[in-house]
CSV table of C-alpha atoms in Angstrom, one decimal:
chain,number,residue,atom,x,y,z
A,1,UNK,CA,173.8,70.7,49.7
A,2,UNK,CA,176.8,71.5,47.1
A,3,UNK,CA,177.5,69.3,45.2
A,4,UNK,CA,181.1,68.5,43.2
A,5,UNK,CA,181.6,65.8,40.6
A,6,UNK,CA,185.4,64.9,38.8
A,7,UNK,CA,185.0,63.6,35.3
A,8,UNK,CA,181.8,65.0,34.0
A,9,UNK,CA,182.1,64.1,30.8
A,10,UNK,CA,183.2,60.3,31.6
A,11,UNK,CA,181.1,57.5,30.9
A,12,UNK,CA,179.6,57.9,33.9
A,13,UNK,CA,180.1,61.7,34.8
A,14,UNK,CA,178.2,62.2,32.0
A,15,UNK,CA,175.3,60.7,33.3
A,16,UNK,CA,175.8,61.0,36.6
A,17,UNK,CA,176.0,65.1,35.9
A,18,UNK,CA,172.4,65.1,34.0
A,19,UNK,CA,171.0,63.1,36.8
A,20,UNK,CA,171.9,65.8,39.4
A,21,UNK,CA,170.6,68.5,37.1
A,22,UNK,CA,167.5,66.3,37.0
A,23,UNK,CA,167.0,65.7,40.5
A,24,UNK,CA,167.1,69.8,40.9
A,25,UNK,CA,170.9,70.1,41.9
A,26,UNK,CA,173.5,72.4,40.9
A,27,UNK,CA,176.3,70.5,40.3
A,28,UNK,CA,180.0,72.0,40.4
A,29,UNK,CA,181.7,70.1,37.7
A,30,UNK,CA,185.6,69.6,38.0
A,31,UNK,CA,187.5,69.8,35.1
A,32,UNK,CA,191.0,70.0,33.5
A,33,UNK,CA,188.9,71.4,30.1
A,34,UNK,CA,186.2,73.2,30.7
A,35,UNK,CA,185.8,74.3,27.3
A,36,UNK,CA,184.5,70.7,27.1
A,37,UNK,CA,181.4,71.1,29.2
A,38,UNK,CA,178.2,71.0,26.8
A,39,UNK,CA,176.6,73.7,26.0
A,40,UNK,CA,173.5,72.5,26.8
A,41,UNK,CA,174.6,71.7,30.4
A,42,UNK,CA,176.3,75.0,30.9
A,43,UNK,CA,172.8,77.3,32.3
A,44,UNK,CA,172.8,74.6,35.0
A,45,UNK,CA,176.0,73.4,36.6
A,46,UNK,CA,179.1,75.4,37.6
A,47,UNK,CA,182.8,75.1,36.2
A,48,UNK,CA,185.8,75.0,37.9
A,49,UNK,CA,188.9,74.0,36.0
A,50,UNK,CA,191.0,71.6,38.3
A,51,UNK,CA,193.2,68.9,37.4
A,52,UNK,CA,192.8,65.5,39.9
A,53,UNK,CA,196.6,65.5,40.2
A,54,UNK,CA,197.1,68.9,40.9
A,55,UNK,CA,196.6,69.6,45.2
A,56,UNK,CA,196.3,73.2,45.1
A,57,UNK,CA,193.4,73.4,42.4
A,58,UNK,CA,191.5,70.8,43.9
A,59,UNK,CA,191.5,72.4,46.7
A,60,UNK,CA,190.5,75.7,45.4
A,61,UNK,CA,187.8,74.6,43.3
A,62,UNK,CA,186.3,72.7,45.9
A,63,UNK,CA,185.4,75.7,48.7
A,64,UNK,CA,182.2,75.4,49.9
A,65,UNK,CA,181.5,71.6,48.9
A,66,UNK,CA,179.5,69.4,51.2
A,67,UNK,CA,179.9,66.4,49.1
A,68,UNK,CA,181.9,65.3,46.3
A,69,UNK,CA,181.7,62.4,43.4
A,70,UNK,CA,185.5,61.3,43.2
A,71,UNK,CA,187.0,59.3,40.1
A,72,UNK,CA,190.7,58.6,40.5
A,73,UNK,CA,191.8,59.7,36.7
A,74,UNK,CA,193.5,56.7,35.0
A,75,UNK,CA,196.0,57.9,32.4
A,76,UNK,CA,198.8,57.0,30.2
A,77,UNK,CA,201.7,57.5,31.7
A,78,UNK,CA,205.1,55.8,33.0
A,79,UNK,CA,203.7,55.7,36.3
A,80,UNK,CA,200.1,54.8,36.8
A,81,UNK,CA,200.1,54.4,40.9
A,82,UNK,CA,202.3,57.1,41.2
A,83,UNK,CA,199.1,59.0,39.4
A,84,UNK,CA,196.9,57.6,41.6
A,85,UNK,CA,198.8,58.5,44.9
A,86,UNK,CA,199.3,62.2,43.8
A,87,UNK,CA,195.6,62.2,43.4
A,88,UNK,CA,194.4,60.7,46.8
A,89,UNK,CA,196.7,63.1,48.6
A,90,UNK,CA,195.0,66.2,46.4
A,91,UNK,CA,191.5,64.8,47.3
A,92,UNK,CA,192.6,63.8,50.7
A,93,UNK,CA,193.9,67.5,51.2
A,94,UNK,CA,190.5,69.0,49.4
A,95,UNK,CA,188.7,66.9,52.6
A,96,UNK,CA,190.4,68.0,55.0
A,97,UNK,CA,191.0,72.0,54.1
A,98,UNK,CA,187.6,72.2,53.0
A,99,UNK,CA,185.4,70.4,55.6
A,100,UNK,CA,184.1,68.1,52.8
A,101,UNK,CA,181.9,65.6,54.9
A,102,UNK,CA,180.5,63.2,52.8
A,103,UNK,CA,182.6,61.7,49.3
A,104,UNK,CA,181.2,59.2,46.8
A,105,UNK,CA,184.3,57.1,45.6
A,106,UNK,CA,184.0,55.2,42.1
A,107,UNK,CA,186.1,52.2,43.3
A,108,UNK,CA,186.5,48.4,41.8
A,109,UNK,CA,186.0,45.0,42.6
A,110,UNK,CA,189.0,43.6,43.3
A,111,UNK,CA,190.1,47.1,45.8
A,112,UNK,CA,189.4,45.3,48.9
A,113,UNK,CA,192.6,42.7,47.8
A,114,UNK,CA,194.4,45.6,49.0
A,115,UNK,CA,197.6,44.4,46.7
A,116,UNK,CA,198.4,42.6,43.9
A,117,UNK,CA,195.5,43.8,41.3
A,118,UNK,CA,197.5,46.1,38.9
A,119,UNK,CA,196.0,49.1,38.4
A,120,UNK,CA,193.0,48.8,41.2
A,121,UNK,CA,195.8,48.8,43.9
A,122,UNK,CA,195.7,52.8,43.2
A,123,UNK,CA,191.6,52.7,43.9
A,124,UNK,CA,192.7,50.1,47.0
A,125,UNK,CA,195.0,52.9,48.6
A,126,UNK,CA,192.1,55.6,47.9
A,127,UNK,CA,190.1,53.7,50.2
A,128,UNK,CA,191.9,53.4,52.9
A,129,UNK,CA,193.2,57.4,53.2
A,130,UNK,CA,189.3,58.2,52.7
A,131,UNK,CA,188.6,56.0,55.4
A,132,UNK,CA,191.4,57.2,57.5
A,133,UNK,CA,189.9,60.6,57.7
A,134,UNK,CA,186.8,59.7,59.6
A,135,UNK,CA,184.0,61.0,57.3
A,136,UNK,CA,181.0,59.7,55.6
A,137,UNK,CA,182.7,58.1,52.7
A,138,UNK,CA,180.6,55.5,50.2
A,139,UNK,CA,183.0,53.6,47.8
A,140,UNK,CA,181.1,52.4,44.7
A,141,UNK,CA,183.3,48.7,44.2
A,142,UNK,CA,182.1,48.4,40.2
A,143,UNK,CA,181.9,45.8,38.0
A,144,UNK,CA,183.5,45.5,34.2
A,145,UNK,CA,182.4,48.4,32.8
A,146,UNK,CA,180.7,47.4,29.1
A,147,UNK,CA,182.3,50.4,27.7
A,148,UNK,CA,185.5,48.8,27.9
A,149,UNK,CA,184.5,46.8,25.3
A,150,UNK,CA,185.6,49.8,23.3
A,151,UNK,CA,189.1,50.1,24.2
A,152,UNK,CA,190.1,47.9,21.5
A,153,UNK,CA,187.0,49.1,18.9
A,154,UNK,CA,189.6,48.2,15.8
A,155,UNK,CA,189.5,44.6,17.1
A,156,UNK,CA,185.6,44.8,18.3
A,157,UNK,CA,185.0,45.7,14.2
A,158,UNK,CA,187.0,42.8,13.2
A,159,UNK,CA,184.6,40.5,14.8
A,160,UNK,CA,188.1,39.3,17.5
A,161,UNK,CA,187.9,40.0,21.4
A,162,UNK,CA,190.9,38.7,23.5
A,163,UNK,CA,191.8,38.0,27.1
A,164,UNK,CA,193.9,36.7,29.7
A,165,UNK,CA,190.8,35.4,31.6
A,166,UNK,CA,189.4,31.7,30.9
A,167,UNK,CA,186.7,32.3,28.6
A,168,UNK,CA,184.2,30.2,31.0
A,169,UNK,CA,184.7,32.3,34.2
A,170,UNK,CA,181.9,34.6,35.1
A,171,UNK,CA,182.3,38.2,36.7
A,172,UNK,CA,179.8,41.4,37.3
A,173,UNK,CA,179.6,43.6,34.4
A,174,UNK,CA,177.9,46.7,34.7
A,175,UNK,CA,176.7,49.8,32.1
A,176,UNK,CA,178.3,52.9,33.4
A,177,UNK,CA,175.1,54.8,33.4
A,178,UNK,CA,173.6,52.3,36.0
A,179,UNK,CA,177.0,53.2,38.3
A,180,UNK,CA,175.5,57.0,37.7
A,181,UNK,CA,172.2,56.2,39.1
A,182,UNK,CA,173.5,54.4,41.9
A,183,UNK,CA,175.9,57.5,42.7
A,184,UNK,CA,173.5,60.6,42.4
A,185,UNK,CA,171.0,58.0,44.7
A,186,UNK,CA,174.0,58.1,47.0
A,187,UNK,CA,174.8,61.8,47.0
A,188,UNK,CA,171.6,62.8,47.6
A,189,UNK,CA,170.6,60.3,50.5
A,190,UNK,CA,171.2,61.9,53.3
A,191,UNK,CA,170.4,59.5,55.7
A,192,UNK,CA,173.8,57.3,55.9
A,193,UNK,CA,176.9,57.8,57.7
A,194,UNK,CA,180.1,56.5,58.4
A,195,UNK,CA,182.4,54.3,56.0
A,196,UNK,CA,179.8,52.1,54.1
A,197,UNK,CA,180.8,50.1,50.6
A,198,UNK,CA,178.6,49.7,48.1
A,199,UNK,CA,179.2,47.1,45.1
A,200,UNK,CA,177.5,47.8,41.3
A,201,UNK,CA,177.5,44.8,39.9
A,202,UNK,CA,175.2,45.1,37.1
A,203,UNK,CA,172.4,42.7,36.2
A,204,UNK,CA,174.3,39.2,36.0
A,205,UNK,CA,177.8,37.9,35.7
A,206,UNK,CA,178.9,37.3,32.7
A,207,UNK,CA,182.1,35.5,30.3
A,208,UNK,CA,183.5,36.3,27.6
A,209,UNK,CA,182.6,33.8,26.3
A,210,UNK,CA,178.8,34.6,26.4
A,211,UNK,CA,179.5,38.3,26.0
A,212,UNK,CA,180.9,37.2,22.5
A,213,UNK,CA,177.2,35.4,22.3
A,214,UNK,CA,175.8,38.3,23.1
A,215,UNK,CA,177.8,40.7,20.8
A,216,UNK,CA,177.6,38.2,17.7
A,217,UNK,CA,173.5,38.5,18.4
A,218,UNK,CA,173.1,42.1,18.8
A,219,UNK,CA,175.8,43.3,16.2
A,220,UNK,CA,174.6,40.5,13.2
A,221,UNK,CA,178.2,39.5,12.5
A,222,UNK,CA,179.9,36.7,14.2
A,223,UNK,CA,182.2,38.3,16.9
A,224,UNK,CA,184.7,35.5,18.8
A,225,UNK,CA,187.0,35.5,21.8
A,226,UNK,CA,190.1,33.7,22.2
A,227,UNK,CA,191.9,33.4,25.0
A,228,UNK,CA,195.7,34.8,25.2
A,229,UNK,CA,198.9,34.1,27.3
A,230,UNK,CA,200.1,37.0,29.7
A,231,UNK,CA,203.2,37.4,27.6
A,232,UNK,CA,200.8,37.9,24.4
A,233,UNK,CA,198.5,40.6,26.1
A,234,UNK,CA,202.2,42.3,27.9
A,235,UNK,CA,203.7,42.6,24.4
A,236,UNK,CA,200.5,43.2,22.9
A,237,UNK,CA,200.7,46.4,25.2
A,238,UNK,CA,204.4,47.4,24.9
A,239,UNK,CA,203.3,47.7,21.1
A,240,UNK,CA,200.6,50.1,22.1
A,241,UNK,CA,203.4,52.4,23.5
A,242,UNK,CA,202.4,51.5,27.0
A,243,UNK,CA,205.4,51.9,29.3
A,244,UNK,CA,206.9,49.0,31.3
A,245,UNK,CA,204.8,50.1,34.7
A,246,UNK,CA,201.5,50.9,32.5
A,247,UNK,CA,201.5,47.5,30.9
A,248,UNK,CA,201.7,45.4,34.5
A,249,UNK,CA,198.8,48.1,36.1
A,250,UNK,CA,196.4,46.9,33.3
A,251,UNK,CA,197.9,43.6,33.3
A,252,UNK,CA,197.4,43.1,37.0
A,253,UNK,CA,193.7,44.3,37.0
A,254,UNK,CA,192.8,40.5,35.1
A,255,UNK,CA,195.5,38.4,36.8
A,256,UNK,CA,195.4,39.7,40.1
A,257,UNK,CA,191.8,38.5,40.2
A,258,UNK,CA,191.7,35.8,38.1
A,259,UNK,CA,192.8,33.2,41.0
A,260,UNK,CA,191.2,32.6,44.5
A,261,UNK,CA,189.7,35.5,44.7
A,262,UNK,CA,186.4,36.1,46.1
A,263,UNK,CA,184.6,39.6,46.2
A,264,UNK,CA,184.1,40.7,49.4
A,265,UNK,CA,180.4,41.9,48.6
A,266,UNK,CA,178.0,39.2,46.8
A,267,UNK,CA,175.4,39.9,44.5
A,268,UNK,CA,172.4,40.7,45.9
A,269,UNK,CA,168.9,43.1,45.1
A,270,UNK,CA,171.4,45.7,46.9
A,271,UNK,CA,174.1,45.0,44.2
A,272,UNK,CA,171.9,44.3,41.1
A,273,UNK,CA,171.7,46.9,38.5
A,274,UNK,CA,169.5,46.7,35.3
A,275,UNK,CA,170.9,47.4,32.3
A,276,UNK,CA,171.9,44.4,30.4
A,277,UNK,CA,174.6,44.0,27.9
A,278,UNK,CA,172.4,43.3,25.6
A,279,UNK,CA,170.6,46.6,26.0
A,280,UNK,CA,173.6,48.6,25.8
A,281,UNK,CA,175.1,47.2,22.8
A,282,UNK,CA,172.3,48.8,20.9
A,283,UNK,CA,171.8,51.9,22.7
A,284,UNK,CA,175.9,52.5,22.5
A,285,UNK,CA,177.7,50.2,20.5
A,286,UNK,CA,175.1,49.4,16.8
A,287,UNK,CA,176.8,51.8,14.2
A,288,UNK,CA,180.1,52.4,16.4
A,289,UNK,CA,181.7,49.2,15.7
């Protein structure tokens, strides 16, 4: 089986990639650089150089695949579901040209809302064009990633964290290496079928409040969270050089969930992953921040 994977050296194509290589796979890694493949990986995967957006050189590069690892490539731009739809119709066109049977979707919570989530609504619309097309297709609804915790690493060193969430509510969050496992598991398992979704919700739900706790533990320096208005976090944004649409996609991906909303997958031994936060910060965050 030939396997293809977008975003190798994401934080979890980067695992996800060493796994395969592990399990005695080939895998074809998709790129827009492929000058940034490591060396060390190079004598055991192949390169094609395709950009996500671009229909033609997905296509191409993915001749001869049996079963792909998507990631819809979230970017900076003025458009973000614009992105996201130019990408679905190049993987949706790969699919179809190319016989692909089986894909491996890195989705979100929050996707089966459909609307009204920011940001995830691009994932949402993934979904349904993979499912329209009638092929074994697994989407992977993840938790918070932890590594998000370094999007703001200036603020992480200054002992701050902010959100527009209450600081008691609980949600999955989930190490991006446990998403990996739970992908190359998938890819190689050949013995499902049909549309199936499969949620990664790491080992326990977690606030900010306690992931503060956690962080102030594990990094020996008090680190606290305050909770901000949506204006704050908006203009917050703007001042980052986000444009008007970029700001309400990341915006949307905390308030669109924040009220009456249920996942549509519980946790369960299916769901639970085992890295914990704890574990993570000093594995990838001690020294960084």
């Amino acid at each position: 089986m030939r396997i293809a994977v977008t975003t190798p050296n994401g934080h979890v194509g980067r695992h996800l990639t060493r796994m395969l290589v592990r399990a005695g796979v080939r895998p074809l890694l998709l790129t827009r650089t492929p000058d940034r493949i490591a060396a060390e990986l190079r004598p055991h995967v192949e390169i094609a150089r395709a950009d996500s957006q671009n229909a033609e050189e997905v296509s191409a590069a993915t001749r001869g695949v049996d079963a792909l690892y998507w990631v819809d490539p979230s970017v900076m731009s003025e458009d973000p579901l614009a992105d996201y739809a130019r990408a679905t119709d190049a993987l949706v066109g790969a699919v179809a040209r190319n016989g692909i049977g089986r894909v491996v979707f890195q989705s979100s919570v929050g996707a089966e809302k459909r609307h009204g989530a920011g940001e995830i609504d691009g994932l949402a619309a993934t979904e349904a064009a993979l499912d329209a097309l009638g092929i074994a297709v697994t989407h992977l609804r993840c938790g918070y990633f932890f590594s998000n915790l370094l999007l703001d690493a200036e603020s992480l060193r200054a002992g701050r964290l902010s959100t527009v969430l209450p600081l008691d509510s609980t949600m999955p969050w989930v190490a991006p290496r446990d998403i990996a496992e739970v992908a190359a598991l998938t890819l190689l398992n050949r013995e499902w079928s049909g549309r199936r979704v499969q949620a990664v919700h790491g080992p326990e739900d977690l606030s900010w409040a306690q992931v503060a706790g956690i962080l102030t533990h594990e990094l020996g320096r008090e680190v606290t969270v305050e909770r901000i208005a949506d204006d704050d976090l908006r203009q917050g944004l703007k001042a980052a050089g986000m444009t008007e649409a970029m700001v309400e996609a990341v915006l949307g991906m905390s308030t669109g969930l924040r009220d009456d909303f249920t996942p549509e997958q519980p946790r369960s031994l299916v769901t639970t992953t085992p890295t914990t936060l704890r574990s993570w910060v000093r594995d990838e965050l001690v020294g960084v921040v």
